[in-house]
């Protein structure tokens, strides 16, 4: 049985992006993130952690230590490593090495882009359709009244769609308005060198496998710590030129992908602008207590991130 089949058998699947995913899925996606990246808990990769334990064990074994002595000494060494790596300054950039729980949480909460992605998944899933209309109307014309469904990067998405050529961050899809929005989240970094073409590849795959309509409008929205303005035609030409110089990138320059590039709209906003949008949204709309808590809570989390304090 294939890995994707095993996943679908246990966790189910989706057959179309219009299907709404419960916000609680975001919590299991958070667990999935931790399981795939144990470094977020250990402080170092699982291999490096295991190698260190093995090295200490061999060293102590060669010194004639008993198993009980080895266990006690390794436990003591681990405690010292954790104490050495722990930072009491919230935004200290010294964030490497085996760590304790407090330090692990500090690193992911304030520094991890993956963790921010999972927070955003839950946030966007809980936002009202009206909020998402207003958010994306800053960049394109949207007829209000449609229903939005959102999808984070997860095993559910990957194993349902069987698309593995790239890892998207978050998708928002409005079937009635026939719009797909790809939310590409950054801290302070720029786009990847072939990122737009990979998103076009994803769009073509989703359309060909019935997850979206072939004529769906396509907005790629970069949200990051710094303002970035992209001239669509220029950046696509740059990416195509790079692909032409690399033999393994030919799948990104097919006629089908080039057709999608004619349809894509690329926009950007900063996290600060998103915070300001949320504040204005609350000020000018009849917002209930739950939605207000959602928006202000996300703003509070964003403002605590390390890149917001540079």
mmCIF file of C-alpha atoms in Angstrom:
data_model
loop_
_atom_site.group_PDB
_atom_site.id
_atom_site.type_symbol
_atom_site.label_atom_id
_atom_site.label_comp_id
_atom_site.label_asym_id
_atom_site.label_seq_id
_atom_site.Cartn_x
_atom_site.Cartn_y
_atom_site.Cartn_z
ATOM 1 C CA UNK A 1 0.000 0.000 0.000
ATOM 2 C CA UNK A 2 1.344 3.439 -0.962
ATOM 3 C CA UNK A 3 2.079 6.034 1.702
ATOM 4 C CA UNK A 4 -0.704 8.272 0.389
ATOM 5 C CA UNK A 5 -3.170 5.370 0.514
ATOM 6 C CA UNK A 6 -2.191 4.612 4.113
ATOM 7 C CA UNK A 7 -2.726 8.262 5.029
ATOM 8 C CA UNK A 8 -6.128 8.456 3.355
ATOM 9 C CA UNK A 9 -7.232 5.216 4.992
ATOM 10 C CA UNK A 10 -6.447 6.577 8.450
ATOM 11 C CA UNK A 11 -7.233 10.294 8.144
ATOM 12 C CA UNK A 12 -9.560 10.541 5.156
ATOM 13 C CA UNK A 13 -9.110 12.899 2.226
ATOM 14 C CA UNK A 14 -10.612 15.749 0.221
ATOM 15 C CA UNK A 15 -11.642 15.566 -3.432
ATOM 16 C CA UNK A 16 -12.068 19.298 -4.108
ATOM 17 C CA UNK A 17 -10.702 22.514 -2.606
ATOM 18 C CA UNK A 18 -14.243 23.764 -2.000
ATOM 19 C CA UNK A 19 -14.522 21.257 0.852
ATOM 20 C CA UNK A 20 -14.245 23.034 4.183
ATOM 21 C CA UNK A 21 -11.730 21.679 6.661
ATOM 22 C CA UNK A 22 -12.517 22.055 10.404
ATOM 23 C CA UNK A 23 -10.217 24.474 12.198
ATOM 24 C CA UNK A 24 -9.217 21.704 14.599
ATOM 25 C CA UNK A 25 -7.303 20.121 11.723
ATOM 26 C CA UNK A 26 -4.847 22.958 12.235
ATOM 27 C CA UNK A 27 -3.970 21.472 15.619
ATOM 28 C CA UNK A 28 -3.204 18.057 14.139
ATOM 29 C CA UNK A 29 -1.165 19.837 11.454
ATOM 30 C CA UNK A 30 0.832 21.436 14.269
ATOM 31 C CA UNK A 31 1.523 17.976 15.703
ATOM 32 C CA UNK A 32 2.469 16.824 12.199
ATOM 33 C CA UNK A 33 4.959 19.695 11.946
ATOM 34 C CA UNK A 34 6.575 18.683 15.241
ATOM 35 C CA UNK A 35 6.660 15.013 14.243
ATOM 36 C CA UNK A 36 8.329 15.741 10.897
ATOM 37 C CA UNK A 37 10.718 18.269 12.418
ATOM 38 C CA UNK A 38 11.764 16.954 15.843
ATOM 39 C CA UNK A 39 14.482 19.613 15.847
ATOM 40 C CA UNK A 40 11.733 22.000 16.931
ATOM 41 C CA UNK A 41 11.645 20.096 20.244
ATOM 42 C CA UNK A 42 15.138 18.641 20.589
ATOM 43 C CA UNK A 43 16.941 21.775 19.468
ATOM 44 C CA UNK A 44 19.048 19.803 16.983
ATOM 45 C CA UNK A 45 18.206 17.258 14.298
ATOM 46 C CA UNK A 46 17.176 13.792 15.433
ATOM 47 C CA UNK A 47 20.327 12.350 13.831
ATOM 48 C CA UNK A 48 22.616 14.847 15.558
ATOM 49 C CA UNK A 49 20.884 14.183 18.880
ATOM 50 C CA UNK A 50 21.265 10.407 18.481
ATOM 51 C CA UNK A 51 24.895 10.727 17.326
ATOM 52 C CA UNK A 52 25.714 12.776 20.423
ATOM 53 C CA UNK A 53 24.169 10.210 22.775
ATOM 54 C CA UNK A 54 26.005 7.374 20.981
ATOM 55 C CA UNK A 55 29.335 9.238 21.152
ATOM 56 C CA UNK A 56 28.940 9.883 24.877
ATOM 57 C CA UNK A 57 27.924 6.268 25.469
ATOM 58 C CA UNK A 58 30.980 4.876 23.645
ATOM 59 C CA UNK A 59 33.278 7.291 25.477
ATOM 60 C CA UNK A 60 31.916 6.312 28.897
ATOM 61 C CA UNK A 61 31.823 2.629 28.004
ATOM 62 C CA UNK A 62 35.521 2.795 27.110
ATOM 63 C CA UNK A 63 36.138 4.335 30.530
ATOM 64 C CA UNK A 64 34.679 1.186 32.115
ATOM 65 C CA UNK A 65 31.477 2.817 33.368
ATOM 66 C CA UNK A 66 28.512 0.598 34.191
ATOM 67 C CA UNK A 67 25.163 1.006 32.414
ATOM 68 C CA UNK A 68 23.676 2.801 35.420
ATOM 69 C CA UNK A 69 26.667 5.143 35.598
ATOM 70 C CA UNK A 70 26.443 5.818 31.861
ATOM 71 C CA UNK A 71 22.733 6.646 32.115
ATOM 72 C CA UNK A 72 23.317 9.032 35.041
ATOM 73 C CA UNK A 73 26.292 10.746 33.413
ATOM 74 C CA UNK A 74 24.516 11.205 30.069
ATOM 75 C CA UNK A 75 21.475 12.621 31.860
ATOM 76 C CA UNK A 76 23.778 15.073 33.634
ATOM 77 C CA UNK A 77 25.493 16.055 30.364
ATOM 78 C CA UNK A 78 22.157 16.627 28.668
ATOM 79 C CA UNK A 79 21.058 18.877 31.530
ATOM 80 C CA UNK A 80 24.257 20.910 31.177
ATOM 81 C CA UNK A 81 23.817 21.194 27.390
ATOM 82 C CA UNK A 82 20.249 22.414 27.885
ATOM 83 C CA UNK A 83 21.308 24.925 30.524
ATOM 84 C CA UNK A 84 24.087 26.207 28.255
ATOM 85 C CA UNK A 85 21.771 26.747 25.267
ATOM 86 C CA UNK A 86 18.840 28.314 27.138
ATOM 87 C CA UNK A 87 18.345 32.031 26.459
ATOM 88 C CA UNK A 88 16.499 34.365 28.832
ATOM 89 C CA UNK A 89 16.372 37.199 26.288
ATOM 90 C CA UNK A 90 13.167 36.720 24.276
ATOM 91 C CA UNK A 91 14.761 37.672 20.955
ATOM 92 C CA UNK A 92 18.257 36.295 21.448
ATOM 93 C CA UNK A 93 19.534 34.916 18.140
ATOM 94 C CA UNK A 94 21.541 32.254 19.976
ATOM 95 C CA UNK A 95 19.058 29.536 19.148
ATOM 96 C CA UNK A 96 21.044 26.414 18.380
ATOM 97 C CA UNK A 97 21.977 23.347 20.398
ATOM 98 C CA UNK A 98 20.131 20.740 22.453
ATOM 99 C CA UNK A 99 17.511 22.580 24.469
ATOM 100 C CA UNK A 100 14.922 22.241 27.203
ATOM 101 C CA UNK A 101 11.188 22.821 26.758
ATOM 102 C CA UNK A 102 11.238 26.557 27.509
ATOM 103 C CA UNK A 103 13.967 27.187 24.961
ATOM 104 C CA UNK A 104 12.234 24.997 22.348
ATOM 105 C CA UNK A 105 9.005 26.981 22.722
ATOM 106 C CA UNK A 106 10.936 30.291 22.536
ATOM 107 C CA UNK A 107 12.568 29.279 19.270
ATOM 108 C CA UNK A 108 9.389 28.184 17.506
ATOM 109 C CA UNK A 109 7.083 30.858 18.926
ATOM 110 C CA UNK A 110 9.260 33.833 18.032
ATOM 111 C CA UNK A 111 11.555 32.591 15.224
ATOM 112 C CA UNK A 112 10.004 29.701 13.296
ATOM 113 C CA UNK A 113 8.400 30.343 9.903
ATOM 114 C CA UNK A 114 6.859 26.852 10.000
ATOM 115 C CA UNK A 115 5.184 27.632 13.305
ATOM 116 C CA UNK A 116 3.868 30.941 11.945
ATOM 117 C CA UNK A 117 2.450 29.046 8.972
ATOM 118 C CA UNK A 118 0.462 26.777 11.287
ATOM 119 C CA UNK A 119 -0.825 29.745 13.293
ATOM 120 C CA UNK A 120 -1.906 31.373 10.028
ATOM 121 C CA UNK A 121 -3.688 28.180 8.913
ATOM 122 C CA UNK A 122 -5.851 28.170 12.042
ATOM 123 C CA UNK A 123 -6.414 31.923 11.879
ATOM 124 C CA UNK A 124 -7.528 31.968 8.243
ATOM 125 C CA UNK A 125 -9.728 28.919 8.694
ATOM 126 C CA UNK A 126 -11.661 30.721 11.453
ATOM 127 C CA UNK A 127 -12.019 34.006 9.550
ATOM 128 C CA UNK A 128 -15.443 34.839 8.154
ATOM 129 C CA UNK A 129 -16.152 34.769 4.421
ATOM 130 C CA UNK A 130 -16.804 38.510 4.609
ATOM 131 C CA UNK A 131 -13.374 39.111 6.150
ATOM 132 C CA UNK A 132 -11.657 37.127 3.383
ATOM 133 C CA UNK A 133 -13.665 39.011 0.746
ATOM 134 C CA UNK A 134 -12.424 42.308 2.172
ATOM 135 C CA UNK A 135 -8.842 41.076 2.581
ATOM 136 C CA UNK A 136 -8.477 39.948 -1.007
ATOM 137 C CA UNK A 137 -10.525 42.799 -2.467
ATOM 138 C CA UNK A 138 -7.438 44.911 -1.806
ATOM 139 C CA UNK A 139 -5.876 43.123 -4.774
ATOM 140 C CA UNK A 140 -8.658 41.933 -7.056
ATOM 141 C CA UNK A 141 -12.380 42.270 -7.767
ATOM 142 C CA UNK A 142 -14.421 39.722 -5.825
ATOM 143 C CA UNK A 143 -18.180 39.315 -5.816
ATOM 144 C CA UNK A 144 -19.247 38.986 -2.196
ATOM 145 C CA UNK A 145 -21.462 36.173 -0.984
ATOM 146 C CA UNK A 146 -19.297 33.199 -1.888
ATOM 147 C CA UNK A 147 -17.913 30.700 0.590
ATOM 148 C CA UNK A 148 -14.185 30.424 1.267
ATOM 149 C CA UNK A 149 -12.384 27.237 2.216
ATOM 150 C CA UNK A 150 -8.749 27.275 3.326
ATOM 151 C CA UNK A 151 -6.051 24.619 3.241
ATOM 152 C CA UNK A 152 -2.675 24.567 4.948
ATOM 153 C CA UNK A 153 0.372 22.569 3.944
ATOM 154 C CA UNK A 154 -0.377 19.190 5.484
ATOM 155 C CA UNK A 155 -0.497 15.477 4.938
ATOM 156 C CA UNK A 156 -4.203 15.832 4.214
ATOM 157 C CA UNK A 157 -3.552 18.199 1.298
ATOM 158 C CA UNK A 158 -0.513 16.374 -0.049
ATOM 159 C CA UNK A 159 -1.993 12.878 0.135
ATOM 160 C CA UNK A 160 -5.382 13.960 -1.209
ATOM 161 C CA UNK A 161 -3.983 15.832 -4.202
ATOM 162 C CA UNK A 162 -0.851 13.671 -4.716
ATOM 163 C CA UNK A 163 1.039 16.884 -5.456
ATOM 164 C CA UNK A 164 4.579 16.639 -4.070
ATOM 165 C CA UNK A 165 6.692 18.865 -6.308
ATOM 166 C CA UNK A 166 6.585 21.751 -3.829
ATOM 167 C CA UNK A 167 5.255 22.675 -0.409
ATOM 168 C CA UNK A 168 2.758 25.495 -0.542
ATOM 169 C CA UNK A 169 2.019 27.502 2.602
ATOM 170 C CA UNK A 170 -1.719 28.155 2.535
ATOM 171 C CA UNK A 171 -4.511 28.191 -0.055
ATOM 172 C CA UNK A 172 -7.840 30.030 0.099
ATOM 173 C CA UNK A 173 -10.430 28.951 -2.455
ATOM 174 C CA UNK A 174 -13.798 30.496 -3.323
ATOM 175 C CA UNK A 175 -15.697 28.128 -5.604
ATOM 176 C CA UNK A 176 -18.605 30.497 -6.284
ATOM 177 C CA UNK A 177 -16.286 33.363 -7.213
ATOM 178 C CA UNK A 178 -13.961 30.906 -9.000
ATOM 179 C CA UNK A 179 -10.839 32.247 -7.283
ATOM 180 C CA UNK A 180 -7.773 30.486 -5.913
ATOM 181 C CA UNK A 181 -5.485 32.483 -3.627
ATOM 182 C CA UNK A 182 -2.088 31.098 -2.695
ATOM 183 C CA UNK A 183 -0.825 32.759 0.482
ATOM 184 C CA UNK A 184 2.967 32.490 0.482
ATOM 185 C CA UNK A 185 4.218 33.406 3.945
ATOM 186 C CA UNK A 186 7.687 34.784 4.668
ATOM 187 C CA UNK A 187 9.508 36.193 7.658
ATOM 188 C CA UNK A 188 11.977 38.589 6.050
ATOM 189 C CA UNK A 189 13.090 36.479 3.093
ATOM 190 C CA UNK A 190 12.424 36.971 -0.605
ATOM 191 C CA UNK A 191 10.713 34.486 -2.902
ATOM 192 C CA UNK A 192 12.531 31.315 -3.945
ATOM 193 C CA UNK A 193 14.237 31.366 -7.342
ATOM 194 C CA UNK A 194 11.576 29.249 -9.094
ATOM 195 C CA UNK A 195 8.677 29.744 -6.714
ATOM 196 C CA UNK A 196 6.195 31.353 -9.113
ATOM 197 C CA UNK A 197 6.621 28.614 -11.715
ATOM 198 C CA UNK A 198 6.168 25.975 -9.024
ATOM 199 C CA UNK A 199 2.913 27.611 -7.972
ATOM 200 C CA UNK A 200 1.832 27.546 -11.623
ATOM 201 C CA UNK A 201 2.713 23.850 -11.688
ATOM 202 C CA UNK A 202 0.557 23.333 -8.600
ATOM 203 C CA UNK A 203 -2.351 25.236 -10.186
ATOM 204 C CA UNK A 204 -2.159 23.076 -13.324
ATOM 205 C CA UNK A 205 -2.059 19.897 -11.230
ATOM 206 C CA UNK A 206 -5.080 20.923 -9.145
ATOM 207 C CA UNK A 207 -7.038 21.866 -12.265
ATOM 208 C CA UNK A 208 -6.128 18.659 -14.111
ATOM 209 C CA UNK A 209 -7.207 16.522 -11.158
ATOM 210 C CA UNK A 210 -10.525 18.266 -10.567
ATOM 211 C CA UNK A 211 -9.676 20.149 -7.366
ATOM 212 C CA UNK A 212 -10.348 23.564 -8.963
ATOM 213 C CA UNK A 213 -11.803 24.828 -12.232
ATOM 214 C CA UNK A 214 -9.446 25.225 -15.187
ATOM 215 C CA UNK A 215 -10.461 28.872 -15.543
ATOM 216 C CA UNK A 216 -10.192 29.847 -11.866
ATOM 217 C CA UNK A 217 -8.609 33.236 -11.251
ATOM 218 C CA UNK A 218 -5.240 32.828 -9.567
ATOM 219 C CA UNK A 219 -3.766 35.245 -7.023
ATOM 220 C CA UNK A 220 -0.342 34.579 -5.500
ATOM 221 C CA UNK A 221 -0.089 36.764 -2.410
ATOM 222 C CA UNK A 222 3.271 37.112 -0.665
ATOM 223 C CA UNK A 223 2.951 38.129 2.987
ATOM 224 C CA UNK A 224 6.256 38.960 4.655
ATOM 225 C CA UNK A 225 8.232 41.081 7.039
ATOM 226 C CA UNK A 226 9.354 43.466 4.303
ATOM 227 C CA UNK A 227 7.532 45.089 1.406
ATOM 228 C CA UNK A 228 8.255 43.400 -1.929
ATOM 229 C CA UNK A 229 6.824 44.500 -5.243
ATOM 230 C CA UNK A 230 7.002 42.015 -8.094
ATOM 231 C CA UNK A 231 6.605 42.841 -11.761
ATOM 232 C CA UNK A 232 4.895 39.635 -12.884
ATOM 233 C CA UNK A 233 6.263 39.544 -16.421
ATOM 234 C CA UNK A 234 9.831 40.288 -15.336
ATOM 235 C CA UNK A 235 10.044 37.766 -12.509
ATOM 236 C CA UNK A 236 8.526 35.020 -14.651
ATOM 237 C CA UNK A 237 11.093 35.725 -17.386
ATOM 238 C CA UNK A 238 13.853 35.503 -14.775
ATOM 239 C CA UNK A 239 12.571 32.189 -13.475
ATOM 240 C CA UNK A 240 12.199 30.764 -16.996
ATOM 241 C CA UNK A 241 15.754 31.825 -17.835
ATOM 242 C CA UNK A 242 17.027 30.049 -14.748
ATOM 243 C CA UNK A 243 15.050 26.914 -15.640
ATOM 244 C CA UNK A 244 16.490 26.952 -19.161
ATOM 245 C CA UNK A 245 19.993 26.699 -17.676
ATOM 246 C CA UNK A 246 19.133 23.663 -15.556
ATOM 247 C CA UNK A 247 18.313 20.283 -17.079
ATOM 248 C CA UNK A 248 16.115 19.136 -14.189
ATOM 249 C CA UNK A 249 13.822 22.195 -14.397
ATOM 250 C CA UNK A 250 12.254 21.487 -17.779
ATOM 251 C CA UNK A 251 8.919 20.498 -16.217
ATOM 252 C CA UNK A 252 8.500 24.132 -15.111
ATOM 253 C CA UNK A 253 8.582 25.575 -18.621
ATOM 254 C CA UNK A 254 6.044 23.462 -20.509
ATOM 255 C CA UNK A 255 3.310 25.056 -22.626
ATOM 256 C CA UNK A 256 0.787 24.183 -19.917
ATOM 257 C CA UNK A 257 2.785 26.014 -17.235
ATOM 258 C CA UNK A 258 3.373 28.983 -19.538
ATOM 259 C CA UNK A 259 -0.388 29.211 -20.062
ATOM 260 C CA UNK A 260 -0.902 29.438 -16.288
ATOM 261 C CA UNK A 261 1.678 32.249 -16.042
ATOM 262 C CA UNK A 262 -0.614 34.326 -18.280
ATOM 263 C CA UNK A 263 -3.363 33.975 -15.670
ATOM 264 C CA UNK A 264 -1.458 34.473 -12.418
ATOM 265 C CA UNK A 265 -1.622 37.751 -10.494
ATOM 266 C CA UNK A 266 1.196 38.416 -8.038
ATOM 267 C CA UNK A 267 0.757 40.796 -5.100
ATOM 268 C CA UNK A 268 2.399 41.361 -1.743
ATOM 269 C CA UNK A 269 1.733 42.841 1.672
ATOM 270 C CA UNK A 270 3.643 42.993 4.927
ATOM 271 C CA UNK A 271 2.614 41.484 8.240
ATOM 272 C CA UNK A 272 2.415 45.020 9.604
ATOM 273 C CA UNK A 273 -0.061 45.887 6.850
ATOM 274 C CA UNK A 274 -2.100 42.816 7.739
ATOM 275 C CA UNK A 275 -2.184 43.953 11.376
ATOM 276 C CA UNK A 276 -3.338 47.398 10.257
ATOM 277 C CA UNK A 277 -5.971 45.857 7.991
ATOM 278 C CA UNK A 278 -7.313 43.836 10.927
ATOM 279 C CA UNK A 279 -7.542 46.940 13.096
ATOM 280 C CA UNK A 280 -9.350 48.880 10.350
ATOM 281 C CA UNK A 281 -11.663 45.954 9.713
ATOM 282 C CA UNK A 282 -12.705 45.911 13.371
ATOM 283 C CA UNK A 283 -13.155 49.669 13.378
ATOM 284 C CA UNK A 284 -15.392 49.870 10.292
ATOM 285 C CA UNK A 285 -17.448 46.666 10.503
ATOM 286 C CA UNK A 286 -19.914 45.144 12.917
ATOM 287 C CA UNK A 287 -17.559 42.611 14.416
ATOM 288 C CA UNK A 288 -18.744 40.143 17.036
ATOM 289 C CA UNK A 289 -16.810 39.335 20.177
ATOM 290 C CA UNK A 290 -15.424 36.042 18.831
ATOM 291 C CA UNK A 291 -14.179 37.534 15.553
ATOM 292 C CA UNK A 292 -12.669 40.503 17.384
ATOM 293 C CA UNK A 293 -10.768 38.168 19.699
ATOM 294 C CA UNK A 294 -9.599 36.164 16.686
ATOM 295 C CA UNK A 295 -8.240 39.196 14.816
ATOM 296 C CA UNK A 296 -6.673 40.937 17.790
ATOM 297 C CA UNK A 297 -5.201 37.676 19.070
ATOM 298 C CA UNK A 298 -3.509 37.027 15.742
ATOM 299 C CA UNK A 299 -2.222 40.608 15.669
ATOM 300 C CA UNK A 300 -0.797 40.155 19.147
ATOM 301 C CA UNK A 301 0.984 36.963 18.100
ATOM 302 C CA UNK A 302 2.373 38.607 14.944
ATOM 303 C CA UNK A 303 3.715 41.581 16.868
ATOM 304 C CA UNK A 304 5.596 39.237 19.193
ATOM 305 C CA UNK A 305 7.596 37.643 16.348
ATOM 306 C CA UNK A 306 11.318 38.349 16.166
ATOM 307 C CA UNK A 307 11.214 39.828 12.649
ATOM 308 C CA UNK A 308 8.776 42.481 13.856
ATOM 309 C CA UNK A 309 11.448 43.788 16.245
ATOM 310 C CA UNK A 310 14.316 44.267 13.795
#
